[in-house]
Amino acid sequence: MKLYRTGHSHGKTPNASYVEHEGRYYRIPMDSWDSIVNHPDLAGYLVSLVVGAERTEEVDPRKVLAPLESQSVWAAGVTYYRSRSARMAEAKDAGGGDFYDRVYSAKRPELFFKAGPEHVAGPGQHVHIRRDAQWSVPEPELTVLLDARGQIVGYTVGNDMSSRDIEGENPLYLPQAKVYDRSCALGPCILVASEPLPATTPIRIEIERKGSIVFSGSTTLAELKRPIAEMAEYLFRENSFPHGVFLMTGTGVVPPDEFSLSVHDKIRITIDPIGTLTNDVVQSGPLSGH
Ligand code: DO4
Ligand code: MG
């Protein structure tokens, strides 16, 4: 079952929610997104709402909002071997390479704050590359929705946009490499599932520039080193999230070192049971004094 959020991100049109259940679409009454996603039995609640609800047209997954309201987004890092190796190489000259190897094997995961709801792009919205970065990449990541109790209640597709030159210069610059306007994209829906996704689940990315594919890559959840429930448990240690929270689970796909995103690139990330998240890249102009 998939849950979509539609409306206008600036609140001009009332927001609505739609459920896709067994190939059919239903508009469901909505108090608030926050209360829906924190329902103690989300799957059962959505089924109860579609019984007797009117069927609607198919929802266009390119024209929906990011599936969040008050939730913040956190991220786990260095959870795939590919991410460990790419980061060790980029931070080598700064003497930071060793940290990534250590965190890959450590019991405690790397967790960082990624975005407040206002930083997040939805499907079809722009993601940004920083004006003061020279080496920018998308990071395709399975992203879980955790309810206020810390339970995994659903899955979405995430893009953890990153500035590799800033992060590589000094690991302490990580928040600047990772957290800025529209540095995060989520969508197109929440796949509500009580069972974990199979290890064979593929995560694919394609980057299109002027009509040609300039990078494509993929991984599967079998490459993810840590159990998602364990990352969630660490996130909820000494932290509470009364509206629930999104947790990006790390990237297993890193483009070759010579690749950097350009303005107008189109990024498509697909995780098959969930859908495709598409965003175009923008940069808002030269920084004065740079
Ligand atoms: O340690 C830096 C960030 C790692 C990350 O975002 C990832 O592995 O996905
Ligand atoms: Mg990442």
XYZ file of C-alpha atoms and ligand atoms in Angstrom:
300
model
C 0.000 0.000 0.000
C 1.304 3.446 -0.933
C 0.466 6.752 0.726
C 0.804 9.993 -1.274
C 0.592 13.599 -0.126
C -0.636 16.219 -2.576
C -1.490 19.909 -2.500
C 0.620 22.996 -2.647
C 3.836 23.310 -0.725
C 2.942 26.931 0.163
C -0.507 25.990 1.444
C -2.610 27.718 -1.293
C -4.483 24.511 -2.089
C -5.649 22.321 0.771
C -3.443 19.284 1.153
C -4.893 15.859 0.526
C -3.767 12.289 0.935
C -4.259 9.403 -1.438
C -3.802 5.712 -0.916
C -2.962 3.210 -3.621
C -4.232 -0.185 -2.548
C -4.249 -3.221 -4.843
C -3.780 -1.016 -7.910
C -6.661 1.342 -7.042
C -6.437 4.922 -5.807
C -8.530 6.472 -3.030
C -8.645 9.973 -1.587
C -8.677 9.659 2.170
C -9.863 12.171 4.752
C -6.933 13.814 6.416
C -6.672 15.555 9.745
C -3.007 16.124 9.421
C -0.178 14.194 7.809
C 1.527 14.043 11.210
C -1.394 12.256 12.787
C -1.781 9.777 9.892
C 1.830 8.663 9.876
C 1.850 8.247 13.643
C -1.256 6.107 13.775
C -0.398 3.110 15.996
C -1.572 0.705 13.256
C -0.891 2.645 10.065
C -1.482 -0.225 7.613
C -4.725 -1.294 9.321
C -5.880 2.324 9.588
C -5.330 2.980 5.861
C -7.187 -0.214 4.916
C -10.097 0.883 7.133
C -10.138 4.282 5.377
C -10.236 2.873 1.845
C -13.176 0.606 2.661
C -16.119 2.704 1.506
C -13.915 5.539 0.200
C -14.503 6.759 -3.328
C -12.028 5.656 -5.986
C -10.169 8.417 -7.792
C -7.946 8.867 -10.823
C -4.445 7.493 -10.676
C -2.111 9.845 -8.787
C 0.779 11.163 -10.893
C 3.865 10.414 -8.746
C 5.732 13.311 -10.428
C 3.187 15.824 -9.118
C 2.988 15.065 -5.422
C 4.549 16.693 -2.374
C 7.422 15.332 -0.355
C 5.781 12.878 2.064
C 6.401 14.872 5.230
C 4.925 17.646 7.350
C 6.697 18.242 10.681
C 9.164 15.363 10.445
C 12.868 16.072 10.268
C 15.268 13.947 8.254
C 18.336 12.236 9.712
C 20.875 10.171 7.833
C 23.210 7.281 8.442
C 26.611 7.293 6.762
C 29.257 4.824 5.634
C 26.834 1.918 5.736
C 28.010 0.472 2.388
C 31.569 -0.544 1.491
C 31.445 1.724 -1.594
C 30.742 4.772 0.575
C 33.580 3.852 2.966
C 36.116 3.555 0.113
C 35.031 6.748 -1.691
C 35.193 8.758 1.521
C 38.541 7.364 2.609
C 39.964 8.472 -0.755
C 38.404 11.950 -0.720
C 39.574 12.692 2.864
C 43.065 11.151 2.531
C 44.943 14.415 2.003
C 43.188 15.958 4.988
C 44.234 13.010 7.173
C 40.597 12.060 7.724
C 40.479 8.814 5.720
C 40.890 6.599 8.744
C 37.700 7.851 10.422
C 35.556 6.400 7.670
C 37.148 2.963 7.936
C 36.692 3.019 11.698
C 33.048 4.040 11.581
C 32.290 1.400 8.935
C 33.357 -1.319 11.396
C 32.300 0.311 14.673
C 29.306 -0.798 16.672
C 27.881 2.749 16.819
C 26.693 3.991 13.414
C 27.390 7.435 11.989
C 24.127 9.398 12.280
C 23.714 13.042 11.364
C 20.950 15.598 11.071
C 20.166 16.074 7.384
C 17.169 18.360 6.961
C 14.209 20.079 8.513
C 10.995 19.798 6.490
C 11.677 23.213 4.904
C 14.938 21.959 3.362
C 13.348 19.000 1.574
C 12.460 18.893 -2.146
C 9.567 16.739 -3.310
C 9.226 14.927 -6.643
C 9.754 17.248 -9.605
C 11.153 20.047 -7.417
C 14.672 21.366 -7.717
C 17.551 20.101 -5.643
C 20.480 22.456 -5.134
C 24.218 22.223 -5.540
C 26.115 24.664 -3.345
C 27.545 27.724 -5.050
C 30.774 27.365 -3.047
C 31.293 23.684 -3.933
C 33.107 22.293 -6.975
C 32.323 18.601 -6.568
C 28.664 17.741 -5.973
C 26.932 14.381 -6.136
C 23.544 12.871 -5.379
C 23.320 9.946 -2.964
C 20.456 7.518 -3.665
C 19.257 6.109 -0.348
C 16.482 3.915 0.928
C 14.788 6.091 3.538
C 12.597 4.806 6.327
C 9.778 6.536 8.133
C 9.938 5.870 11.873
C 6.886 6.705 13.950
C 7.079 8.431 17.331
C 7.765 5.059 18.987
C 10.742 4.431 16.715
C 9.007 1.688 14.716
C 9.654 1.417 10.981
C 6.252 2.095 9.422
C 7.172 2.764 5.807
C 9.757 3.382 3.117
C 10.478 6.124 0.629
C 13.184 7.081 -1.852
C 15.764 9.638 -0.723
C 18.525 11.746 -2.221
C 21.235 12.926 0.213
C 22.846 15.654 -1.938
C 26.473 16.112 -0.923
C 29.431 18.410 -1.627
C 32.383 16.037 -1.755
C 35.107 18.697 -1.897
C 33.830 20.384 1.275
C 33.425 17.076 3.128
C 36.829 15.866 1.856
C 38.651 19.015 2.972
C 37.892 18.256 6.605
C 35.431 15.761 8.134
C 34.336 18.527 10.524
C 32.846 20.330 7.524
C 30.315 17.511 7.103
C 27.291 19.624 8.177
C 28.134 22.236 5.509
C 28.617 19.551 2.861
C 25.299 17.964 3.734
C 22.857 20.498 5.187
C 21.698 23.429 3.055
C 18.538 24.494 1.223
C 17.112 21.707 -0.930
C 19.991 19.363 -0.182
C 17.542 16.565 0.434
C 14.796 15.081 -1.709
C 12.188 12.541 -0.652
C 9.306 10.821 -2.411
C 7.191 9.998 -4.247
C 5.209 8.135 -1.562
C 5.416 6.141 1.635
C 5.332 2.436 0.950
C 3.538 1.181 4.043
C 4.824 -2.297 4.781
C 5.039 -4.308 7.946
C 7.617 -6.712 6.495
C 11.200 -5.544 5.796
C 12.092 -5.078 2.126
C 13.938 -8.100 0.673
C 17.749 -7.992 0.499
C 17.492 -8.273 -3.292
C 15.740 -4.862 -3.494
C 17.655 -2.754 -6.043
C 18.437 0.954 -5.610
C 19.139 2.545 -9.003
C 20.209 5.993 -10.092
C 20.431 7.663 -13.485
C 21.688 11.178 -14.222
C 20.688 12.765 -17.497
C 22.457 15.759 -19.048
C 21.248 17.353 -22.301
C 19.342 14.197 -23.241
C 22.168 11.688 -22.528
C 22.746 9.506 -19.491
C 26.045 10.688 -17.974
C 25.998 8.364 -14.969
C 24.017 5.326 -13.918
C 24.636 2.933 -11.081
C 22.913 0.555 -8.737
C 23.241 -1.471 -5.575
C 20.981 -3.729 -3.542
C 20.015 -3.861 0.092
C 22.185 -6.977 0.415
C 25.185 -4.565 0.413
C 23.869 -2.582 3.389
C 26.154 -3.414 6.310
C 23.921 -2.581 9.269
C 20.384 -3.653 10.137
C 18.049 -0.674 9.693
C 16.357 -1.404 13.019
C 19.733 -1.037 14.749
C 20.350 2.381 13.155
C 16.842 3.404 14.239
C 17.524 2.230 17.775
C 20.646 4.431 17.979
C 18.730 7.410 16.565
C 16.082 7.109 19.267
C 18.642 6.819 22.086
C 18.265 10.054 24.087
C 16.245 11.602 21.232
C 12.498 11.814 20.878
C 10.567 12.579 17.711
C 6.933 13.249 18.621
C 5.901 13.535 14.934
C 8.084 10.655 13.759
C 11.262 11.081 11.728
C 12.811 10.006 8.425
C 16.102 8.133 8.446
C 18.169 7.881 5.250
C 20.109 4.623 5.372
C 23.274 5.613 3.468
C 24.480 5.342 -0.089
C 25.953 2.352 -1.876
C 26.364 4.192 -5.179
C 29.051 6.836 -5.632
C 29.867 8.178 -9.126
C 33.523 8.071 -10.257
C 35.739 10.823 -8.835
C 35.780 12.837 -12.064
C 31.995 13.214 -11.982
C 30.274 16.285 -10.568
C 26.660 17.377 -10.996
C 25.882 20.340 -13.270
C 22.987 22.757 -13.357
C 19.981 21.292 -15.276
C 21.033 17.678 -14.669
C 18.028 15.427 -14.119
C 18.426 12.872 -11.307
C 16.212 9.790 -11.278
C 16.366 7.386 -8.338
C 14.289 4.221 -8.426
C 13.619 1.696 -5.686
C 11.237 -0.690 -7.336
C 8.590 -1.442 -4.799
C 8.379 2.284 -3.926
C 8.754 4.209 -7.184
C 10.958 6.832 -8.839
C 12.072 10.169 -7.419
C 13.001 12.719 -10.110
C 14.629 16.091 -9.447
C 16.402 18.686 -11.588
C 19.531 20.381 -10.317
C 19.815 24.155 -9.855
C 22.329 26.549 -8.401
C 21.130 30.011 -7.603
C 23.972 32.166 -8.966
C 27.518 33.231 -8.052
C 28.276 34.089 -4.454
C 29.389 37.669 -4.124
C 33.060 37.892 -3.212
C 33.901 34.365 -4.466
O 30.377 10.370 6.423
C 29.887 11.044 5.611
C 28.554 10.890 5.009
C 28.253 9.497 4.584
C 26.982 9.362 3.815
O 26.191 10.273 3.660
C 26.664 8.047 3.217
O 27.444 7.102 3.342
O 25.610 7.948 2.607
Mg 24.458 9.708 2.385
